[in-house]
Short mmCIF file of C-alpha atoms in Angstrom, two decimals:
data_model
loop_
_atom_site.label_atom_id
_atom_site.label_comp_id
_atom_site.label_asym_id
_atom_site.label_seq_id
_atom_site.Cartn_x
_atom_site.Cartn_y
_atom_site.Cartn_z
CA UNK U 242 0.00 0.00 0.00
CA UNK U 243 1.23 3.44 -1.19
CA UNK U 244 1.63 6.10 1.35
CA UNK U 245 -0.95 8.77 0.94
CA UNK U 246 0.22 12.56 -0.17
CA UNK U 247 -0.53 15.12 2.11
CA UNK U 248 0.95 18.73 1.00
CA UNK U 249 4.05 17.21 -0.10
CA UNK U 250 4.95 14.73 2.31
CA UNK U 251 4.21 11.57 3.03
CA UNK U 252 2.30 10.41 6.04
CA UNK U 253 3.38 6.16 7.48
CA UNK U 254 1.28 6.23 10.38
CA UNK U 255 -2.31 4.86 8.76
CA UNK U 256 -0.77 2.70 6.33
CA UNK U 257 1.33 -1.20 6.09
CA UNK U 258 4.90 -1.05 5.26
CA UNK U 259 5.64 -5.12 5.00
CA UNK U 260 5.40 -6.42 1.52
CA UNK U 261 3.41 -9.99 3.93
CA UNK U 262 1.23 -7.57 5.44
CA UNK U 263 0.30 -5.72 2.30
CA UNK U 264 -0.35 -9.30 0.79
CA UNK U 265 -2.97 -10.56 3.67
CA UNK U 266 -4.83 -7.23 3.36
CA UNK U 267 -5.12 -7.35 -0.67
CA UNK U 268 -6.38 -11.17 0.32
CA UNK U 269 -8.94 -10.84 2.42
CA UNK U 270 -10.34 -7.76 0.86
CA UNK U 271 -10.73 -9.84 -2.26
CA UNK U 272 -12.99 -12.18 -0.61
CA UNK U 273 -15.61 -9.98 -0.38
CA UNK U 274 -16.21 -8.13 -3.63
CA UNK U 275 -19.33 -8.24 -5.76
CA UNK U 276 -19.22 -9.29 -9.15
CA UNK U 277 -20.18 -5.49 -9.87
CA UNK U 278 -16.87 -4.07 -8.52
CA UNK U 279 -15.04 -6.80 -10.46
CA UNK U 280 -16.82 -4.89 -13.43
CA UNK U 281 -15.53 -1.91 -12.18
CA UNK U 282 -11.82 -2.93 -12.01
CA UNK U 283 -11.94 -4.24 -15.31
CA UNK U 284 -13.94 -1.58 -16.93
CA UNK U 285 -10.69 1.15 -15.25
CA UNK U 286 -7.95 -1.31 -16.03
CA UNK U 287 -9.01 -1.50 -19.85
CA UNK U 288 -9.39 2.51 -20.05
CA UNK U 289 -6.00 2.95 -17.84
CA UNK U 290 -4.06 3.69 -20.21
CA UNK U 291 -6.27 5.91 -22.29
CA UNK U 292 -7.78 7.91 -19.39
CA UNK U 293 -6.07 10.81 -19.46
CA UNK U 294 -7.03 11.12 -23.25
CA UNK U 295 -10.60 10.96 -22.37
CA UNK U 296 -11.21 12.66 -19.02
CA UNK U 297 -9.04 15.69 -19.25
CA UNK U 298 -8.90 18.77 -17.01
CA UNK U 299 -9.99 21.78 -18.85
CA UNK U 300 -9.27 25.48 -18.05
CA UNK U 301 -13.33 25.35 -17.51
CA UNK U 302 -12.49 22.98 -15.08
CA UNK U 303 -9.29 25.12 -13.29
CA UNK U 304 -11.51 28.07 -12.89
CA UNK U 305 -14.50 26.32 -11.47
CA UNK U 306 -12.25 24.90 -8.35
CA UNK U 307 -10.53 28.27 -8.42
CA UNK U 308 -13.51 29.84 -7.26
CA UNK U 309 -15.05 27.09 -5.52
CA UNK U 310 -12.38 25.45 -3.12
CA UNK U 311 -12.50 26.71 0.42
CA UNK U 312 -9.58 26.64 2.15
CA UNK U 313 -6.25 24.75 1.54
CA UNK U 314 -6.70 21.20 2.73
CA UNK U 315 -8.39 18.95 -0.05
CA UNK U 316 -9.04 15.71 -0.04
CA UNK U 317 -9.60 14.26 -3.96
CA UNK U 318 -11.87 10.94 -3.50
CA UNK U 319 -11.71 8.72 -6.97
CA UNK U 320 -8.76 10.58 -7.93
CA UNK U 321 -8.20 8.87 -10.90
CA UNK U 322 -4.59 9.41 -12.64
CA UNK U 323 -4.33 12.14 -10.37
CA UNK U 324 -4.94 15.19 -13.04
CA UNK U 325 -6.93 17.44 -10.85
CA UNK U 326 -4.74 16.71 -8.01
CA UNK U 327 -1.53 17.26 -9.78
CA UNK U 328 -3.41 20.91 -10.90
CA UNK U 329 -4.16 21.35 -7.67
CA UNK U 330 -0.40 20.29 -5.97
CA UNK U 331 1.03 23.11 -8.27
CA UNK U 332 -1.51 26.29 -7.07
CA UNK U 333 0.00 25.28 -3.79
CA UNK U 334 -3.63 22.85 -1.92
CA UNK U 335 -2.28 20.92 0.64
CA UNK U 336 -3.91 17.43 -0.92
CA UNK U 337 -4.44 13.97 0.00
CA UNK U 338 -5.77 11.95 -3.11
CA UNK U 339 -7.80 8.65 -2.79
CA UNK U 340 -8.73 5.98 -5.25
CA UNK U 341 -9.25 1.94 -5.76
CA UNK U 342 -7.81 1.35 -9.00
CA UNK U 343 -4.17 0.41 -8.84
CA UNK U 344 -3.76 0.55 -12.40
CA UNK U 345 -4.76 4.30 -12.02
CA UNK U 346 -3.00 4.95 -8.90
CA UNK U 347 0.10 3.81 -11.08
CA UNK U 348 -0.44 6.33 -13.83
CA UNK U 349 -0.81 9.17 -11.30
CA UNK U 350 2.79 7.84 -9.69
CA UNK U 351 4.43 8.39 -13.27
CA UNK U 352 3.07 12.32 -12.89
CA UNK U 353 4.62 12.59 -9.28
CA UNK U 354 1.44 12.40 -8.15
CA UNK U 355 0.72 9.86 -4.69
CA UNK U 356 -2.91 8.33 -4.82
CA UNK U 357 -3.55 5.80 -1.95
CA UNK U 358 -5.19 2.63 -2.54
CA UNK U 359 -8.57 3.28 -0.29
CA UNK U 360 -12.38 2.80 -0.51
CA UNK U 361 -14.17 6.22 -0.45
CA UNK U 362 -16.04 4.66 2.35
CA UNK U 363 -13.02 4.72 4.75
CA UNK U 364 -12.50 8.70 4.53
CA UNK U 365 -13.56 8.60 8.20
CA UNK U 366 -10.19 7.11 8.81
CA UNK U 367 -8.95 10.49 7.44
CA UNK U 368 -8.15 14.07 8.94
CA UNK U 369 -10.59 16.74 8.92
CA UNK U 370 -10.72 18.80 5.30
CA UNK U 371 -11.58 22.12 4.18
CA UNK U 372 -12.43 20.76 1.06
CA UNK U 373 -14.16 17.21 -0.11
CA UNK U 374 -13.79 16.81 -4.16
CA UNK U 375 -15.76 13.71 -5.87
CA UNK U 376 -16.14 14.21 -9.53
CA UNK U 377 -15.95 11.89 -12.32
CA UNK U 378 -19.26 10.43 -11.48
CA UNK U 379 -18.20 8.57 -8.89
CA UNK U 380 -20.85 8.30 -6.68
CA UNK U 381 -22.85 6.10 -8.56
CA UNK U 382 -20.26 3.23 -8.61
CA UNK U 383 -21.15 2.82 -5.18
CA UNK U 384 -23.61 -0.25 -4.23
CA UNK U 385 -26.39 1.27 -3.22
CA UNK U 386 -28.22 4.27 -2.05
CA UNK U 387 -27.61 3.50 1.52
CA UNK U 388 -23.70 3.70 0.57
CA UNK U 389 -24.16 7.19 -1.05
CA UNK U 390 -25.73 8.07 2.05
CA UNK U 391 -23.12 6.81 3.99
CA UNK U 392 -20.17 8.36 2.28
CA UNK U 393 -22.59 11.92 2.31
CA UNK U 394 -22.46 11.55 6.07
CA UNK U 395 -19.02 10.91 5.87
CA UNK U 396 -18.09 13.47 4.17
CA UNK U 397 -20.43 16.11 6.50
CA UNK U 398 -18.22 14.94 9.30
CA UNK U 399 -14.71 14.68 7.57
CA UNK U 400 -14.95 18.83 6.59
CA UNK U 401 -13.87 21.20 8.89
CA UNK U 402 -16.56 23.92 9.89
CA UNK U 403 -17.30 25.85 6.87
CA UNK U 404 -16.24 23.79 4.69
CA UNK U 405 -17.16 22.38 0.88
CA UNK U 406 -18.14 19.56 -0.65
CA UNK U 407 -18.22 19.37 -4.52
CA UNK U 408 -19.90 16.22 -6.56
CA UNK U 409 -20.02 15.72 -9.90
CA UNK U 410 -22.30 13.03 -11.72
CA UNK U 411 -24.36 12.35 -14.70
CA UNK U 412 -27.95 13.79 -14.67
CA UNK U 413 -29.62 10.43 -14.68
CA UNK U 414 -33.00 12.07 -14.73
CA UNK U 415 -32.69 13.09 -18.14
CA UNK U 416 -32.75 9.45 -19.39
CA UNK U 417 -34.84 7.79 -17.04
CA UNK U 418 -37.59 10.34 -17.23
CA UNK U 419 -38.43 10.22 -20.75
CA UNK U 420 -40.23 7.67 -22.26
CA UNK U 421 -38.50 4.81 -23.73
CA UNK U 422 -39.40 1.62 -25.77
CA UNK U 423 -37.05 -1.34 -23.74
CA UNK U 424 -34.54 -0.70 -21.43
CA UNK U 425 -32.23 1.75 -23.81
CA UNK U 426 -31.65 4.97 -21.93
CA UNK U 427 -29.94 6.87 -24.47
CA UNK U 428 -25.90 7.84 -25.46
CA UNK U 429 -23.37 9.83 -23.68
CA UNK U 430 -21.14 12.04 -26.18
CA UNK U 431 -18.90 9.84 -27.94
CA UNK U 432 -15.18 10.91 -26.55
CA UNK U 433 -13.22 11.31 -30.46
CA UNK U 434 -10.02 12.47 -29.80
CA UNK U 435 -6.50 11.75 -31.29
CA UNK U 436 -5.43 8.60 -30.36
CA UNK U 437 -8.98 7.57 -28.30
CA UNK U 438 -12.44 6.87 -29.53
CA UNK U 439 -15.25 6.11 -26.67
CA UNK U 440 -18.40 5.31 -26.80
CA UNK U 441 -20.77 5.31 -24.10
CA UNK U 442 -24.33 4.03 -23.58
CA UNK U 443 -27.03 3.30 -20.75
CA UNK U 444 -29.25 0.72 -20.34
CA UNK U 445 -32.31 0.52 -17.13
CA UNK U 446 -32.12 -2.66 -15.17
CA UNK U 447 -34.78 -4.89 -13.45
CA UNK U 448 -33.58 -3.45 -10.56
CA UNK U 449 -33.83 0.36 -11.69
CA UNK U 450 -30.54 1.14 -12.46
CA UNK U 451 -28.52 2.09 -14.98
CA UNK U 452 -26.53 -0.25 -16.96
CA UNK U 453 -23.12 1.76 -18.25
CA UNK U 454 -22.11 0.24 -21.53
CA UNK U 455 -18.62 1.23 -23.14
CA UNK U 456 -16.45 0.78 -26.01
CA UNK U 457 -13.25 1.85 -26.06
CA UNK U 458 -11.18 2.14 -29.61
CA UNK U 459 -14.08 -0.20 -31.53
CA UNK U 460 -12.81 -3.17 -29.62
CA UNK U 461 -12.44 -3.20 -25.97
CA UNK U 462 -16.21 -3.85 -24.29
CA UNK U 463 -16.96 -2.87 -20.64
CA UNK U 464 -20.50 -3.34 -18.57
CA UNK U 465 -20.63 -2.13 -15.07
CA UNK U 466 -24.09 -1.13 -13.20
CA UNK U 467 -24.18 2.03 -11.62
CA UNK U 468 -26.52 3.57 -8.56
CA UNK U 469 -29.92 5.00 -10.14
CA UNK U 470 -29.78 7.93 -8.25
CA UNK U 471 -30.96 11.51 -9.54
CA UNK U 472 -30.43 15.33 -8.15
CA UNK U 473 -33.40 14.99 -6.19
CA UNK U 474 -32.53 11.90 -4.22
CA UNK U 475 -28.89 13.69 -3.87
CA UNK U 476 -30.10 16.86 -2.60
CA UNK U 477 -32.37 14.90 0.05
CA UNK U 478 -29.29 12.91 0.88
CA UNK U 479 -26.96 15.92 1.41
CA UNK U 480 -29.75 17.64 3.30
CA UNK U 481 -30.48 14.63 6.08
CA UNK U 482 -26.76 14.70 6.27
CA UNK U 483 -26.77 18.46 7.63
CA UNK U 484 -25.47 20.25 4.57
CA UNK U 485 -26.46 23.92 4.21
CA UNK U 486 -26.49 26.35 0.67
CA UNK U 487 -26.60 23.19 -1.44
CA UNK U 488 -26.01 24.90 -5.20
CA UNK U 489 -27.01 22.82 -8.26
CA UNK U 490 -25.22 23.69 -11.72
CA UNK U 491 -25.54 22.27 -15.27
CA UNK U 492 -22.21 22.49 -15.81
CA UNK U 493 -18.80 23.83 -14.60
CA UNK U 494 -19.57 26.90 -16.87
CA UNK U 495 -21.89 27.46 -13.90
CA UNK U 496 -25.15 27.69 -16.30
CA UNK U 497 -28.32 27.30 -14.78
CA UNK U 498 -29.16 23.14 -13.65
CA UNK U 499 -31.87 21.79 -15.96
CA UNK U 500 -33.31 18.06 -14.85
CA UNK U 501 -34.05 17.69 -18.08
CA UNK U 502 -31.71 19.34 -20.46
CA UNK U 503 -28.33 19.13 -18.41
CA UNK U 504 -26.04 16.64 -18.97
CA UNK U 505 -24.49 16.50 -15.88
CA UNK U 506 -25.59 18.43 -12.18
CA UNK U 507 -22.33 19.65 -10.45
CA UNK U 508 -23.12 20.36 -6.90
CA UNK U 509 -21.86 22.24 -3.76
CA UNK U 510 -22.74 22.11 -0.44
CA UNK U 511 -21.61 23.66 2.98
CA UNK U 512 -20.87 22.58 6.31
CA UNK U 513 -22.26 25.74 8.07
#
């Protein structure tokens, strides 16, 4: 396990050193993962390579957390390769970054970047944060609602008084609220850049949620299942969890949050 970066430094106190230790852990967390998260892995391993390509940080994207990031200390949960932390690191935010993937966590070590290998359920394990970042639409690869919840209460408690959190996710309500023949939700923008083609499709469950089809470069096929969960449901959650001025955008342009026009709802929320 990697040593999680804090402002620069690294931190040995939560974390195994022993190469034995490091194995038992990796062992016995095995033994308990859904067949859902093993989608998960796969779907992030395939993409590893090509994720920088398509999820890049945009200047829209540096002037959003410009004006939205309160305080210094920022902890960046599904970190990724590390691109918004490494942006971050260099306007001087003291940052700890978090993600699952090692493949990922890897990528963001060739940057300079430290990622440590931890669920987003465990921030409680964590210091206290003047800033909570979770973008990428990463709260819907939880299990369930009850686990959004969770890591909403979480999160209330982890941030300092005064304090921010900022999600990012897919609108889901503008394909599940329109009418549709079968279970086919609609496309996502196809990602065509040099060197990366994606393509990205949803699909409604027995269950009620959203199948996440991809293929990356006309070849490589991924299926994961994602939480069914939509701006209303998140707003309710963040409210029962004690957040105050919760803000709902349709972008990080900061236009105006449409249910059923916007593709995805970026929101903030306070600990007041």
């Amino acid at each position: 396990m990697d040593a999680w970066y804090h402002g620069g430094h690294r931190d040995s106190d939560f974390f195994f050193h022993e190469k034995e230790e490091c194995e038992i852990v990796k062992t016995l967390n095995m033994s308990g993962v859904t067949q859902n998260q093993k989608s998960m892995k796969k779907f992030y391993d395939d993409i590893s390579e090509k994720y920088d390509l398509i999820f890049s940080l945009s200047p829209l994207h540096k002037t959003f957390f410009a004006e939205e990031i309160k305080g210094k200390k920022v902890l960046d949960v599904g970190a990724g390769t590390g691109n918004l932390s490494q942006y971050l690191l260099g306007e001087n935010y003291d940052i700890t970054a978090i993600d699952i993937n090692e493949k990922l966590i890897n990528k963001a070590k060739e940057k300079g970047v430290e990622i440590v290998n931890m669920s987003m359920l465990d921030i409680d394990k964590l210091p206290k944060f003047t800033t909570i970042i979770n973008i990428g639409n990463t709260l819907p690869h939880l299990e369930n609602k009850k686990e959004i919840s969770d890591f909403l209460q979480k999160a209330y408690a982890q941030l300092e008084q005064g304090g921010k959190l900022i999600i990012q996710m897919v609108n889901f309500w503008k394909f599940t609220s329109k009418n549709k023949e079968g279970n086919f939700l609609g496309n996502l923008p196809m990602v065509d850049n040099e060197g990366v083609t994606f393509e990205r499709s949803y699909y409604l469950n027995e269950e009620g949620n959203i199948i996440f089809k991809t293929i990356l470069d006309k070849k490589v096929e991924n299926e994961e299942v994602l939480v069914n969960i939509d701006y209303q449901e998140l707003k309710g959650f963040l409210e029962n969890a004690g957040f105050k001025n919760i803000q709902l955008y349709g972008g990080f342009n900061k236009v105006d949050f449409s249910p059923e026009n916007s593709m995805p709802v970026i929101v903030t929320a306070e600990k007041l």
